[in-house]
Amino acid sequence: MLKFFFTVIRRDVLLAARRRGDWLTAQFFFVMVVSMFPLGVGPEPTMLRTIGPGVVWVAALLASLLSLDRLFADDYRDGTLEQMLLSPYPTSLLTLGKAIAHWIINGIPLLVIAPVLGIQFNLPNEALWMLVLSLAIGTPILSLLGSIGAALTLGLRGGGVLVTLLILPLYVPALIFGAGAVEGILSGTGSEAQLSLLGAFLMMSLLLAPWVSAMALRVSVE
Amino acid sequence: MTPGMLIANDLACERGERLLFKNLGFELENGEALLVRGGNGRGKTSLLRILCGLSAPAAGVVRWRGEPINQAQEQYGREMSYLGHANGIKDDLTPVENLRLAAALGGRDLDMATATTALEQVGLSRCMDIPARVLSFGQRRRVALAGLMTAGALLWILDEPLTGLDVNGVAMVEQMIRDHVVAGGMVIVTTHQPLALDGLTQKTLSVGD
Amino acid sequence: MNLYYYASPSTFYPLAGKLIPLFSALAFILAVVGLYISFFVAPTDFQQGEGYRIIFIHVPAAWMSMFIYVVMAFWSAIGLAWNTRLSFIMARALAPTGAMFTFVALWTGAFWGKPMWGAWWVWDARLTSELILFFLYVGVMALQAAIDDPRRSDRAGALLNLVGVINVPIIYFSVKWWNTLHQGSSVSLTRAPSMAHIMLWAMLVMALAAWMYAIAVALVRARSLVLERERQTDWVRALLEGKP
């Protein structure tokens, strides 16, 4: 059972490695969206510092959504998804594995890029660390909740935009707690509460999301 | 007499609001092949998807070794192999990688030698190390068939296995089915092409008349 | 068994047909009474003047928007658990009404905000949650509309609805908390200054009217969904041929 789980992760990472172009698109999207904001609101350092955490977090949500509509779609098209659904293991293990693989492929690079973007927004060192930490706890939530949306919209026309519509409202708590943690450092009010709440939200997503997206996958494939 | 290994009772299937078939039933035992017949759009594929557990029937139940298949996912998953319209292979991986990955996902270990042998048997000895994306449609079908052989399942559910295959390929599939059934396996197959399965215990089932 | 009897579309259809006029009439009467109390009986608020009267629409609409989402989730859960088609139809029939009430709550909130705070929109915790609730409604309806197969459409919508209903309290909590951290807008819609009894009554009557309206409209919508889904069956054919 554990072997199946790790095989799912290994498989998706391997496939992403074979298609580096697709993978890089989402990362560059993240960088570009964040870089557009100073152009839109002006280069004033204190203003940038105020909006910085929120901007990086919103861009992270969008970047994660961008790559989500292909989470199950490619496997659905070539029939490998059917084969995996027919495997002797619970489907929730499959969806959990795929969500974690999505996080490894798309979430971890964001953690590496985010501090660099934070510097552009004039964030102090401490806040940069907090940005990375909050993204480290928060981005798995994005992958987990996103897998529900990807499963629900599997094979639909305009699935990509639809995923955004379905899932963005569900991301709200992650955005508030995540960006709030960084702001807590900036304003000196501390960010322990935000981090614990973000962690709690992660635990809940970890428990429920794979299960729901397994049901959604069954409904969609039928 | 023990009842059949695979029993379908009173199956009905709806697509959209249309009833494709109802009151469909059969029993299948070791060493038997079931040929599913019916014109286009009559619900053959839907029936096979119900039988392998991908879709739920609108009514009725499918049992494997006496248990409804949706409650015996673990056992049924090990003992049944399904080959659908899509080949279920990844374009970015080589045929060998595809076979080994599929085996690992099914909870089996497949060593290099066995995978290579299976691919040689389906006539792909020259294309083992190139990505599946450059293979022709028929060749990819052959990779899927090699996967079927290495899966070692008792029950094969094959949806149009002959699509895209040349004359040799068709003969190969016929031989595969014959060997499998003679060895005590079970096969459920749909096809629009003639399939020579003489000498086997065959059943036929017509869908949607 | 009794339950299954009413869950059958062919029994539901005529029954709903009889109930619709009843609920419509109740909605109409209650709305007239409620509006009369709100506009002529309830006293003018000494702080907020006449403008406050919009709460008689705003508050019931906000109540209904949340309530309907929960009712939808209830039907969705029943549908998924027992595979009853009528439950899915009820959930689907309620969605547009819920979205409408959410929209009304937002709209009237803006109208109320202008005289009270001097701004059409304030990122108040309740208004923000209401906005996100509106997004959730839109998501469910968009998903249902995008799927052609009714069976899949029903189930997918129901699952999303359930995920949403688990999330709503978390979203509400997070938004409220976010709001208290950002001290900018400390004005709250909730702190109604010692409301007079009569005002509360007007609000309750209006809420009841909205409730009856929601039931009536949902039944109308459910009836047409039933006809559409069951158009292949004998009883619908008989019904349609019976009426030349």
XYZ file of C-alpha atoms in Angstrom, chain B residues 4-5 15 23 33 42 50 62 67 72 86 89 92 104 116 120 126 132 144 162 188 191 196 208:
24
model
C -19.692 -18.853 -11.603
C -16.725 -16.747 -10.687
C -26.455 7.327 -20.538
C -32.134 -7.013 -17.355
C -14.726 -16.699 -22.975
C -25.622 -0.031 -27.938
C -19.547 -1.542 -15.405
C -21.751 -7.596 -10.524
C -18.781 -10.490 -3.522
C -13.963 -6.273 -3.234
C -7.176 4.215 -24.546
C 0.521 4.083 -21.575
C 6.918 10.227 -22.332
C 4.255 -1.290 -9.631
C 11.694 -7.329 -22.161
C 9.577 -9.276 -27.602
C 13.312 -3.035 -31.653
C 6.149 5.621 -26.606
C -0.789 -2.385 -23.809
C -8.003 -5.510 -32.289
C -14.683 -10.932 -21.836
C -15.006 -6.607 -31.214
C -11.406 -16.837 -34.493
C -29.185 -3.487 -26.412
